[in-house]
Amino acid sequence: MVTAFRRVVKAGFVGFWRNAYVSLASIFVLTIALFVIGATMFLNQLLGTSLATLQSKVDINVYFVPDAPLEEINRIKAAVEALPDVAEVKFTSREDALAEYRERNKDNTIALQALEELDENPLGANLAIQAKETSQYESVARFLDEQRELEQPQTPIIDEINFARNKDSIDTLTSIIKATERASFIILGILLIAAVLITFNTIRLAIYTSREEIAIMRLVGASNMFIRGPFMLQGIMYGFISGVLALLLFYPLLIWVGPRTAAFFELNLFDYYLVHFGEIFGVLVGIGVVLGLVSSTLAVARYLRT
Amino acid sequence: MIYFDNVSKIYNDGRSAALQEVTFQVAPKEFVSIVGHSGAGKTTLLKMIIAEDRPSHGQVFFESLDVHRIPKTKLPNYRRKIGTIFQDFKLLPHKTAYENVAFAMEANGRTDAEIAENVPHALSLVDLDDKAWNFPSELSGGEKQRVAIARAIVNQPDIIIADEPTGNLDPIATYEVVQILRKINDLGTTVIMTTHNKGVIDEIERRVITMDGGRIVRDDSTGKYVL
Ligand SMILES: Nc1ncnc2c1ncn2[C@@H]1O[C@H](COP(=O)(O)OP(=O)(O)OP(=O)(O)O)[C@@H](O)[C@H]1O
Ligand SMILES: [Mg+2]
């Protein structure tokens, strides 16, 4: 058993060298396939990050009347936080709102003077609510509207909810995000299928050139596993080498692209590559090895059937 | 040891039968030569024994085993009992002469020590020591044939099936190969050999089966080459 395994491994390596031309061709194709898969993953990452930054800029604000009791505000805050769609709720107190207003208008002396004329802080507290998905703002807004309807009409607490004002831009963003996600998913799918098919065909062709040898081995009494083993090992080797090559190809490319993506998308892909090197290595080499192994196993199986 | 029961083979092109109602039997330790014109069906007959091809009718037995009922997974095991010399050699092109012979032993699950001992021995028996590390593409027809012979005998099988084992050899090499096969046969191995060589038949003086048009037309117990 151990001897057979050692012989299979040796035959795999020797076959790899003696069929160097075929091996190189397979590795070449597999490297390109993995490069395409990797590039799509990086693009997806860019898209994901930029969509996430866009999303984080969207929120709903609830402005309370200046004399709204704090416990009522806290009650609403707690109720909103309990909603499953809500990611984060940020509370701004009356004093903070005033400070922010002063900061924002520090060059506007008229506005500041007007503020001085009043002997009381005219601003109310407010909540900034972020939903997990832009499409969920609708339901959060509905919940807030319900809260508002429950109020005593003579002592209102909520002054304004700005969802209606932002509704159009939120809707547009939602549809853009949905469309981009769908498109990138479809493109990734197509590229993946193409890469798998091209790899499979290349390896099938490589093994086609060995069909006579396979037939001879069978006539000499070699078991199927003994015949299949070296080809499977070669498939793994093709996948591993191609994965590493694709990974190396990305290195200079990302050094060049990284600063540019940083400017556009607020994500330096080269930094991302370095930080997630382990994962990217695992994914590319993993896909390569699985693809090589499965392709060669299926390709040999054809000649072992009858 | 080998028993053909009314075996016929019609190839898919369906024009004529390569084997027609062939019935004969080979006892253990026999040395049987099969002769006949080109296209008489000799190779086809040998293919039936190693289950390289299936008969259209009839059955082939190896000892009590119906050869064509052997499950696919057991077929390698069965073939390891037989040493086959193919008319077209069937050497592995990406392996050296040594590796080709060693492969038959590796496939048989022999130990490294046995391989290191028996492969050089088999190669020197066919006078190929100095070509052990050449690839088949670097060997002459006769040299390839001798590698094929070494591969067939190296596992010391119960039976040797030799399709024109001297077809590409000069008279001296032919004589040597025949001596090797005779010696192996003397040691108890069954040999079934096809040949076109009258001299070989006369030299061996053993049973000769004559085929024509897929049929057995003569079966002489001692060496006549009649065509
Ligand atoms: N795979 C095949 N498909 C169709 N016909 C075949 C096939 N193999 C052999 N034949 C035919 O079967 C007949 C017998 O062939 P076979 O190879 O057994 O002859 P042979 O006696 O070995 O001849 P030779 O002495 O030339 O080797 C021939 O007419 C040949 O054309
Ligand atoms: Mg023949």
PDB file of C-alpha atoms in Angstrom, chain A residues 13-124:
ATOM      1  CA  PHE A  13       6.479  13.537 -10.885  1.00  0.00           C
ATOM      2  CA  VAL A  14       8.431  11.719 -13.608  1.00  0.00           C
ATOM      3  CA  GLY A  15       5.456  11.937 -15.968  1.00  0.00           C
ATOM      4  CA  PHE A  16       5.164  15.643 -15.205  1.00  0.00           C
ATOM      5  CA  TRP A  17       8.758  16.239 -16.382  1.00  0.00           C
ATOM      6  CA  ARG A  18       8.758  13.852 -19.315  1.00  0.00           C
ATOM      7  CA  ASN A  19       5.559  15.429 -20.652  1.00  0.00           C
ATOM      8  CA  ALA A  20       6.905  18.901 -19.929  1.00  0.00           C
ATOM      9  CA  TYR A  21       5.286  20.420 -22.986  1.00  0.00           C
ATOM     10  CA  VAL A  22       1.842  19.122 -22.114  1.00  0.00           C
ATOM     11  CA  SER A  23       2.354  20.090 -18.464  1.00  0.00           C
ATOM     12  CA  LEU A  24       3.348  23.627 -19.413  1.00  0.00           C
ATOM     13  CA  ALA A  25       0.342  24.039 -21.682  1.00  0.00           C
ATOM     14  CA  SER A  26      -2.015  22.859 -18.931  1.00  0.00           C
ATOM     15  CA  ILE A  27      -0.394  25.123 -16.352  1.00  0.00           C
ATOM     16  CA  PHE A  28      -0.549  28.072 -18.723  1.00  0.00           C
ATOM     17  CA  VAL A  29      -4.278  27.687 -19.311  1.00  0.00           C
ATOM     18  CA  LEU A  30      -5.022  26.969 -15.668  1.00  0.00           C
ATOM     19  CA  THR A  31      -3.025  30.024 -14.577  1.00  0.00           C
ATOM     20  CA  ILE A  32      -5.044  32.267 -16.868  1.00  0.00           C
ATOM     21  CA  ALA A  33      -8.283  30.753 -15.618  1.00  0.00           C
ATOM     22  CA  LEU A  34      -7.265  31.298 -11.994  1.00  0.00           C
ATOM     23  CA  PHE A  35      -6.081  34.818 -12.784  1.00  0.00           C
ATOM     24  CA  VAL A  36      -9.497  35.639 -14.216  1.00  0.00           C
ATOM     25  CA  ILE A  37     -11.211  34.156 -11.188  1.00  0.00           C
ATOM     26  CA  GLY A  38      -8.902  36.115  -8.871  1.00  0.00           C
ATOM     27  CA  ALA A  39      -9.419  39.352 -10.782  1.00  0.00           C
ATOM     28  CA  THR A  40     -13.166  38.941 -10.526  1.00  0.00           C
ATOM     29  CA  MET A  41     -12.819  38.406  -6.798  1.00  0.00           C
ATOM     30  CA  PHE A  42     -10.796  41.608  -6.438  1.00  0.00           C
ATOM     31  CA  LEU A  43     -13.336  43.536  -8.496  1.00  0.00           C
ATOM     32  CA  ASN A  44     -16.135  42.185  -6.337  1.00  0.00           C
ATOM     33  CA  GLN A  45     -14.230  43.301  -3.287  1.00  0.00           C
ATOM     34  CA  LEU A  46     -13.869  46.830  -4.702  1.00  0.00           C
ATOM     35  CA  LEU A  47     -17.533  46.938  -5.582  1.00  0.00           C
ATOM     36  CA  GLY A  48     -18.524  45.623  -2.186  1.00  0.00           C
ATOM     37  CA  THR A  49     -16.409  48.173  -0.334  1.00  0.00           C
ATOM     38  CA  SER A  50     -17.619  51.113  -2.359  1.00  0.00           C
ATOM     39  CA  LEU A  51     -21.231  50.043  -1.992  1.00  0.00           C
ATOM     40  CA  ALA A  52     -20.676  49.687   1.743  1.00  0.00           C
ATOM     41  CA  THR A  53     -19.216  53.204   2.019  1.00  0.00           C
ATOM     42  CA  LEU A  54     -22.129  54.562   0.020  1.00  0.00           C
ATOM     43  CA  GLN A  55     -24.586  52.729   2.231  1.00  0.00           C
ATOM     44  CA  SER A  56     -23.000  54.019   5.405  1.00  0.00           C
ATOM     45  CA  LYS A  57     -23.628  57.556   4.194  1.00  0.00           C
ATOM     46  CA  VAL A  58     -27.356  56.944   4.081  1.00  0.00           C
ATOM     47  CA  ASP A  59     -29.446  57.278   7.231  1.00  0.00           C
ATOM     48  CA  ILE A  60     -32.811  58.413   8.560  1.00  0.00           C
ATOM     49  CA  ASN A  61     -32.873  61.212  11.090  1.00  0.00           C
ATOM     50  CA  VAL A  62     -35.572  61.658  13.681  1.00  0.00           C
ATOM     51  CA  TYR A  63     -35.672  65.197  15.078  1.00  0.00           C
ATOM     52  CA  PHE A  64     -37.363  65.635  18.413  1.00  0.00           C
ATOM     53  CA  VAL A  65     -39.043  68.792  19.637  1.00  0.00           C
ATOM     54  CA  PRO A  66     -36.783  70.760  22.037  1.00  0.00           C
ATOM     55  CA  ASP A  67     -38.848  69.981  25.139  1.00  0.00           C
ATOM     56  CA  ALA A  68     -39.309  66.285  24.393  1.00  0.00           C
ATOM     57  CA  PRO A  69     -38.771  64.344  27.638  1.00  0.00           C
ATOM     58  CA  LEU A  70     -35.566  62.325  27.657  1.00  0.00           C
ATOM     59  CA  GLU A  71     -37.258  59.134  28.783  1.00  0.00           C
ATOM     60  CA  GLU A  72     -39.596  59.274  25.770  1.00  0.00           C
ATOM     61  CA  ILE A  73     -36.614  59.719  23.467  1.00  0.00           C
ATOM     62  CA  ASN A  74     -34.860  56.794  25.095  1.00  0.00           C
ATOM     63  CA  ARG A  75     -37.988  54.696  24.765  1.00  0.00           C
ATOM     64  CA  ILE A  76     -38.126  55.361  21.031  1.00  0.00           C
ATOM     65  CA  LYS A  77     -34.397  54.788  20.673  1.00  0.00           C
ATOM     66  CA  ALA A  78     -34.670  51.426  22.423  1.00  0.00           C
ATOM     67  CA  ALA A  79     -37.686  50.449  20.286  1.00  0.00           C
ATOM     68  CA  VAL A  80     -35.858  51.357  17.079  1.00  0.00           C
ATOM     69  CA  GLU A  81     -32.723  49.502  18.144  1.00  0.00           C
ATOM     70  CA  ALA A  82     -34.837  46.414  18.724  1.00  0.00           C
ATOM     71  CA  LEU A  83     -35.948  46.369  15.074  1.00  0.00           C
ATOM     72  CA  PRO A  84     -34.235  43.522  13.183  1.00  0.00           C
ATOM     73  CA  ASP A  85     -33.460  45.707  10.162  1.00  0.00           C
ATOM     74  CA  VAL A  86     -31.604  48.375  12.129  1.00  0.00           C
ATOM     75  CA  ALA A  87     -27.826  48.293  12.208  1.00  0.00           C
ATOM     76  CA  GLU A  88     -27.035  51.313  14.335  1.00  0.00           C
ATOM     77  CA  VAL A  89     -28.751  54.175  16.126  1.00  0.00           C
ATOM     78  CA  LYS A  90     -26.803  57.289  17.027  1.00  0.00           C
ATOM     79  CA  PHE A  91     -28.203  59.661  19.632  1.00  0.00           C
ATOM     80  CA  THR A  92     -27.339  63.364  19.522  1.00  0.00           C
ATOM     81  CA  SER A  93     -28.379  65.334  22.629  1.00  0.00           C
ATOM     82  CA  ARG A  94     -29.673  68.915  22.508  1.00  0.00           C
ATOM     83  CA  GLU A  95     -26.322  70.256  23.709  1.00  0.00           C
ATOM     84  CA  ASP A  96     -24.383  68.263  21.135  1.00  0.00           C
ATOM     85  CA  ALA A  97     -26.788  69.385  18.410  1.00  0.00           C
ATOM     86  CA  LEU A  98     -26.126  72.975  19.437  1.00  0.00           C
ATOM     87  CA  ALA A  99     -22.365  72.443  19.429  1.00  0.00           C
ATOM     88  CA  GLU A 100     -22.567  70.858  15.997  1.00  0.00           C
ATOM     89  CA  TYR A 101     -24.660  73.757  14.738  1.00  0.00           C
ATOM     90  CA  ARG A 102     -22.133  76.268  16.073  1.00  0.00           C
ATOM     91  CA  GLU A 103     -19.301  74.323  14.483  1.00  0.00           C
ATOM     92  CA  ARG A 104     -21.026  74.135  11.140  1.00  0.00           C
ATOM     93  CA  ASN A 105     -21.860  77.834  11.133  1.00  0.00           C
ATOM     94  CA  LYS A 106     -18.697  79.192  12.689  1.00  0.00           C
ATOM     95  CA  ASP A 107     -18.097  81.500   9.688  1.00  0.00           C
ATOM     96  CA  ASN A 108     -21.739  82.585   9.548  1.00  0.00           C
ATOM     97  CA  THR A 109     -21.903  85.458  12.056  1.00  0.00           C
ATOM     98  CA  ILE A 110     -25.559  86.184  11.356  1.00  0.00           C
ATOM     99  CA  ALA A 111     -26.628  82.721  12.268  1.00  0.00           C
ATOM    100  CA  LEU A 112     -24.523  82.781  15.405  1.00  0.00           C
ATOM    101  CA  GLN A 113     -25.900  86.193  16.378  1.00  0.00           C
ATOM    102  CA  ALA A 114     -29.437  84.908  15.905  1.00  0.00           C
ATOM    103  CA  LEU A 115     -28.588  82.068  18.229  1.00  0.00           C
ATOM    104  CA  GLU A 116     -27.273  84.485  20.860  1.00  0.00           C
ATOM    105  CA  GLU A 117     -30.532  86.468  20.786  1.00  0.00           C
ATOM    106  CA  LEU A 118     -32.386  83.412  22.013  1.00  0.00           C
ATOM    107  CA  ASP A 119     -32.005  82.677  25.684  1.00  0.00           C
ATOM    108  CA  GLU A 120     -32.786  79.020  25.187  1.00  0.00           C
ATOM    109  CA  ASN A 121     -31.320  76.239  23.000  1.00  0.00           C
ATOM    110  CA  PRO A 122     -33.778  76.088  20.061  1.00  0.00           C
ATOM    111  CA  LEU A 123     -32.545  72.695  18.850  1.00  0.00           C
ATOM    112  CA  GLY A 124     -33.996  69.354  19.763  1.00  0.00           C
TER     113      GLY A 124
END
